[in-house]
């Protein structure tokens, strides 16, 4: 068998022989829509392995002469199949199927032939669709927008928005369908950043809620460090599978900085998630670090986005602002002193003039009085 080309028809004959004389097993596997799934196929180890996976009349994947044979592979499975080559010698012919679709559901046949034995395994694949919900925050030069998503739902879900304690209508909507599945995007414009916004998605058997809030602006000098807090609820942290993602939104461009998904990962230099409270530490700040920082904590039934605007001032600008501020204060103080002195001088001058006028009139009165007395004597 080794070194020989095995035609497609012969593989069918080998599969038929295995059904009649070889061992046979059957298993059921459930895969998630759009995810990867592994279809198991164990066999007694041997040499010169020939592996053949099929579904109905479709050739899913063939393997012989120690490599994948892709010439006759059905187009539906192109670039989506993978055998664990390093484990084939140990009796493992399992198939990994990527990006599972609804049409992948059905019965799969695995045939393995070696120089010692022939084995066939039937695997029934069931595809389960789990809706995926998400909240996205976008900032442009003129607006802040929230986008609430519901992907892969059989029925179109009901999406409602709440600002503070009041229900508000959505400002945009888009629906798409992929076969029997639908996806919805609902938009909301952020009018007042001091308000908290809620997106509620009512699914057929479940509910999902997203919360958006914004913190006060954080101003820092260039070269310093900053710690940006992340708002979360204890219920989210008690969830089995919660994730934390830090992003920066600047000039309509979004960058992933750091994340937690069971383990902490830093995707950019100079950033680190503080493990006890999931705050973000940024060191050696530069002006380019300015922007909106978004902490996204997601659990299976909820998502919370907290946004903080970081403004990093250039050191030269900071010094200039300080000098200008001091100069203005000095000028104001000098003006106050000058006005005070002018008022003081005016008061003294006015008093002096008043006294002069009084003295002048007093002399005049004495003169007239004496002049009148002299006339009476004459």
XYZ file of C-alpha atoms in Angstrom:
378
model
C 0.000 0.000 0.000
C 2.878 2.341 0.692
C 4.032 4.460 -2.232
C 0.981 3.582 -4.328
C -1.681 6.032 -5.517
C -5.103 5.065 -4.167
C -7.890 6.022 -6.567
C -11.138 7.559 -5.367
C -13.225 4.455 -6.280
C -10.884 2.188 -4.318
C -11.449 4.290 -1.209
C -15.178 3.619 -1.505
C -14.517 -0.076 -1.831
C -12.285 -0.001 1.258
C -15.008 1.797 3.169
C -17.570 -0.806 2.069
C -15.291 -3.662 3.138
C -14.826 -2.052 6.544
C -18.591 -1.880 6.947
C -18.871 -5.624 6.239
C -15.817 -7.072 8.020
C -14.193 -4.365 10.146
C -15.063 -2.952 13.547
C -17.692 -0.186 13.700
C -18.516 2.535 16.234
C -20.966 5.430 16.366
C -20.802 8.657 18.344
C -22.774 11.903 18.553
C -21.001 15.276 18.744
C -22.520 18.740 19.212
C -20.759 21.687 17.624
C -21.416 25.396 17.983
C -22.322 27.475 14.966
C -19.332 29.432 13.557
C -16.920 27.650 15.950
C -14.579 24.655 15.535
C -15.559 21.083 16.334
C -13.597 17.810 16.557
C -15.065 14.606 15.148
C -13.366 11.663 16.918
C -12.030 8.620 15.077
C -9.792 6.281 17.135
C -8.224 3.184 15.570
C -5.631 0.513 16.465
C -2.206 1.953 15.576
C -0.496 0.510 12.539
C 1.632 1.395 9.529
C 0.662 2.706 6.089
C -2.450 4.531 7.353
C -5.225 5.356 4.907
C -7.816 7.775 6.319
C -11.004 8.713 4.570
C -13.669 11.084 5.921
C -16.946 11.519 4.053
C -20.466 12.874 4.563
C -23.097 11.239 2.379
C -21.568 11.479 -1.104
C -19.167 14.330 -0.239
C -15.451 13.704 0.138
C -14.574 15.630 3.304
C -10.879 14.688 3.543
C -8.559 11.907 2.384
C -5.143 11.019 3.782
C -2.581 8.507 2.555
C 1.114 8.360 1.724
C 1.551 10.362 4.949
C -0.108 13.540 3.659
C -3.527 15.061 2.969
C -4.957 14.363 -0.476
C -7.025 17.409 -1.392
C -7.613 16.869 -5.121
C -11.060 15.343 -4.691
C -12.143 17.339 -1.635
C -15.644 18.782 -1.834
C -15.671 22.611 -2.124
C -17.857 22.915 1.012
C -14.913 21.741 3.152
C -12.044 23.531 1.470
C -9.662 25.200 3.980
C -11.857 23.981 6.851
C -10.481 20.508 7.654
C -7.505 19.471 9.731
C -6.061 16.127 10.843
C -3.727 15.878 13.829
C -0.803 14.460 11.854
C 1.451 14.046 14.864
C -1.131 11.771 16.519
C -2.025 9.543 13.571
C 0.749 7.074 14.416
C -0.774 6.770 17.891
C -4.208 5.776 16.551
C -5.920 9.171 16.277
C -7.639 10.056 12.983
C -9.913 12.725 14.500
C -11.008 15.541 12.194
C -11.184 19.196 13.204
C -13.839 21.071 11.259
C -13.547 24.876 11.391
C -16.231 27.558 11.155
C -19.139 25.144 11.521
C -22.291 25.965 9.531
C -25.835 24.647 9.738
C -25.329 22.630 6.543
C -22.483 20.730 8.233
C -25.002 18.903 10.399
C -25.405 15.219 9.557
C -23.731 11.803 9.621
C -19.980 11.565 8.962
C -18.092 8.359 8.163
C -14.449 7.816 9.079
C -12.588 4.916 7.491
C -9.048 3.991 8.621
C -7.069 1.170 7.057
C -3.636 -0.027 8.140
C -1.531 -3.086 7.390
C -3.000 -4.665 10.551
C -6.687 -3.712 10.648
C -9.531 -1.748 9.152
C -11.760 0.509 11.272
C -14.822 2.577 10.571
C -16.467 5.117 12.876
C -19.766 6.939 12.339
C -20.087 10.389 13.890
C -23.400 12.248 14.008
C -22.763 16.009 14.114
C -25.415 18.239 15.641
C -25.008 21.992 15.195
C -26.190 24.251 17.995
C -26.723 27.955 17.450
C -26.001 30.239 20.390
C -26.911 33.905 19.870
C -24.023 36.302 20.305
C -24.678 39.820 21.664
C -22.283 42.742 21.867
C -22.135 46.490 22.495
C -19.766 48.699 20.533
C -18.793 52.320 21.235
C -17.679 54.623 18.432
C -16.535 58.232 18.585
C -16.201 60.562 15.627
C -15.396 64.252 15.414
C -19.082 65.123 15.671
C -20.807 62.323 17.587
C -20.626 59.427 20.041
C -22.550 56.349 18.911
C -23.499 53.078 20.618
C -24.145 49.985 18.479
C -25.969 47.034 20.020
C -25.660 43.721 18.145
C -27.483 40.381 18.208
C -25.970 37.733 15.916
C -27.240 34.270 14.879
C -30.818 34.336 16.149
C -33.656 32.242 14.706
C -36.210 34.949 15.477
C -35.607 38.688 15.202
C -35.022 39.847 18.797
C -36.603 42.861 20.457
C -34.047 45.603 21.271
C -34.884 48.444 23.682
C -32.830 51.434 24.867
C -32.940 53.212 28.236
C -31.203 56.483 29.149
C -31.117 56.985 32.890
C -34.609 55.790 33.845
C -36.436 56.664 30.611
C -37.013 54.540 27.523
C -35.751 56.170 24.319
C -36.184 55.194 20.646
C -33.263 53.813 18.656
C -31.608 56.197 16.195
C -30.687 53.564 13.601
C -31.279 49.903 12.746
C -30.002 47.253 10.343
C -31.170 43.651 9.887
C -29.552 40.875 7.850
C -30.421 37.210 7.241
C -28.218 34.185 6.572
C -30.515 31.342 5.703
C -32.730 30.741 8.730
C -30.581 32.942 10.972
C -30.905 36.689 11.424
C -28.665 39.400 12.845
C -29.704 42.824 14.149
C -27.804 46.035 14.844
C -29.492 48.834 16.801
C -27.855 52.283 17.085
C -28.124 54.983 19.727
C -26.598 58.465 19.753
C -25.072 59.576 23.057
C -26.598 62.987 23.766
C -25.435 63.531 27.350
C -22.246 61.812 28.511
C -23.280 62.166 32.146
C -26.195 59.749 31.580
C -25.988 55.951 31.736
C -27.272 54.104 28.660
C -28.736 50.583 28.661
C -29.344 48.217 25.756
C -31.748 45.320 26.449
C -32.041 42.424 23.986
C -34.948 40.020 24.531
C -34.144 36.651 22.975
C -36.541 33.728 22.617
C -35.214 31.878 25.687
C -32.949 34.436 27.328
C -32.254 38.125 27.955
C -29.070 40.133 27.566
C -28.199 43.618 28.899
C -25.408 46.065 28.117
C -24.526 49.169 30.155
C -22.522 52.190 28.963
C -21.223 55.002 31.204
C -18.562 57.709 31.016
C -16.197 58.892 33.730
C -14.713 62.362 34.272
C -11.832 63.402 32.034
C -8.360 62.502 33.269
C -5.577 65.027 32.562
C -1.919 64.067 32.815
C 1.442 65.598 31.931
C 3.707 64.103 29.316
C 6.147 61.564 30.756
C 3.987 60.743 33.769
C 1.892 57.615 34.459
C -1.881 57.125 34.612
C -4.233 54.555 36.123
C -7.650 54.397 34.438
C -10.354 52.669 36.460
C -12.706 50.008 35.102
C -16.297 49.918 36.313
C -17.805 46.485 36.850
C -20.338 44.559 38.912
C -19.574 41.637 41.199
C -22.153 39.537 39.340
C -20.099 39.805 36.152
C -16.937 38.651 37.930
C -18.788 35.687 39.431
C -19.727 34.466 35.959
C -17.941 31.363 34.740
C -16.610 32.840 31.502
C -16.086 36.594 31.786
C -13.640 38.576 29.705
C -12.004 41.996 30.037
C -10.808 44.006 27.032
C -9.219 47.456 27.125
C -9.399 49.535 23.928
C -8.471 53.066 22.903
C -10.724 55.030 20.575
C -8.953 57.904 18.835
C -9.806 59.642 15.580
C -12.375 56.916 14.779
C -9.589 54.302 15.051
C -9.835 51.534 17.682
C -6.772 49.799 19.170
C -6.827 46.789 21.502
C -4.450 47.481 24.401
C -4.791 44.604 26.879
C -7.182 41.782 27.724
C -8.097 39.066 30.211
C -9.620 35.743 29.178
C -8.448 33.468 31.948
C -4.950 34.907 31.559
C -3.729 38.507 31.315
C -2.306 39.650 27.989
C -0.758 42.962 26.929
C -1.138 43.790 23.246
C 0.645 47.161 23.309
C 3.803 48.429 25.071
C 3.658 50.475 28.295
C 0.210 49.129 29.280
C -0.791 46.634 31.943
C -4.042 45.486 33.537
C -3.979 45.693 37.335
C -5.065 42.232 38.431
C -7.049 43.069 41.578
C -9.443 45.591 39.971
C -8.830 45.374 36.178
C -7.788 49.031 35.966
C -5.341 49.957 33.216
C -1.889 51.363 34.029
C -0.076 53.358 31.343
C 3.517 54.474 31.870
C 5.685 57.116 30.185
C 2.740 58.983 28.703
C 3.009 60.881 25.437
C 0.631 63.266 23.700
C -0.294 60.463 21.279
C -1.760 58.509 24.217
C -4.665 60.964 24.421
C -8.068 59.525 23.540
C -11.106 57.660 24.863
C -10.196 54.519 26.850
C -12.888 51.836 26.945
C -13.032 48.990 29.469
C -15.298 46.173 28.285
C -16.240 43.506 30.827
C -18.436 40.821 29.261
C -20.223 37.809 30.740
C -22.620 35.400 29.004
C -25.682 37.530 29.822
C -24.265 41.045 30.122
C -21.662 43.565 28.998
C -20.469 46.762 30.659
C -18.536 49.518 28.896
C -16.943 52.307 30.936
C -15.235 55.154 29.077
C -12.603 57.603 30.324
C -11.132 60.422 28.244
C -7.392 60.789 28.821
C -5.819 64.143 27.912
C -2.016 64.210 27.905
C -0.519 67.715 27.862
C 2.848 68.447 26.276
C 5.422 69.494 28.883
C 6.178 72.705 26.980
C 2.501 73.560 26.778
C 2.105 72.959 30.488
C 5.001 75.296 31.273
C 3.643 77.939 28.913
C 0.204 77.743 30.498
C 1.751 78.096 33.952
C 3.813 81.142 32.892
C 0.804 82.793 31.262
C -1.316 82.113 34.337
C 1.278 83.624 36.676
C 1.704 86.642 34.388
C -2.033 87.294 34.300
C -2.219 87.038 38.084
C 0.688 89.495 38.484
C -0.919 91.955 36.056
C -4.208 91.776 37.913
C -2.481 92.376 41.258
C -0.556 95.352 39.823
C -3.740 96.838 38.389
C -5.441 96.508 41.751
C -2.496 98.235 43.445
C -2.466 101.025 40.849
C -6.208 101.586 41.176
C -5.870 101.588 44.944
C -3.065 104.149 44.808
C -4.939 106.332 42.387
C -7.979 106.283 44.617
C -5.797 107.106 47.626
C -4.124 109.998 45.860
C -7.467 111.273 44.666
C -8.791 111.133 48.203
C -5.799 113.051 49.577
C -5.901 115.585 46.757
C -9.629 116.095 47.172
C -9.160 116.691 50.883
C -6.368 119.160 50.253
C -8.429 121.108 47.712
C -11.420 121.091 50.013
C -9.349 122.436 52.883
C -7.871 125.128 50.597
C -11.316 126.214 49.530
C -12.457 126.308 53.118
C -9.426 128.364 54.134
C -9.930 130.732 51.200
C -13.547 131.390 52.077
C -12.627 131.731 55.725
C -10.086 134.482 54.932
C -12.613 136.157 52.712
C -15.177 136.141 55.467
C -12.758 137.634 57.986
C -11.741 140.299 55.496
C -15.320 141.365 54.848
C -16.118 141.242 58.538
C -13.216 143.500 59.446
C -13.945 145.805 56.567
C -17.545 146.140 57.717
C -16.540 146.898 61.301
C -14.195 149.699 60.160
C -16.942 151.401 58.257
C -19.237 151.440 61.231
C -16.591 153.212 63.326
C -16.190 155.946 60.777
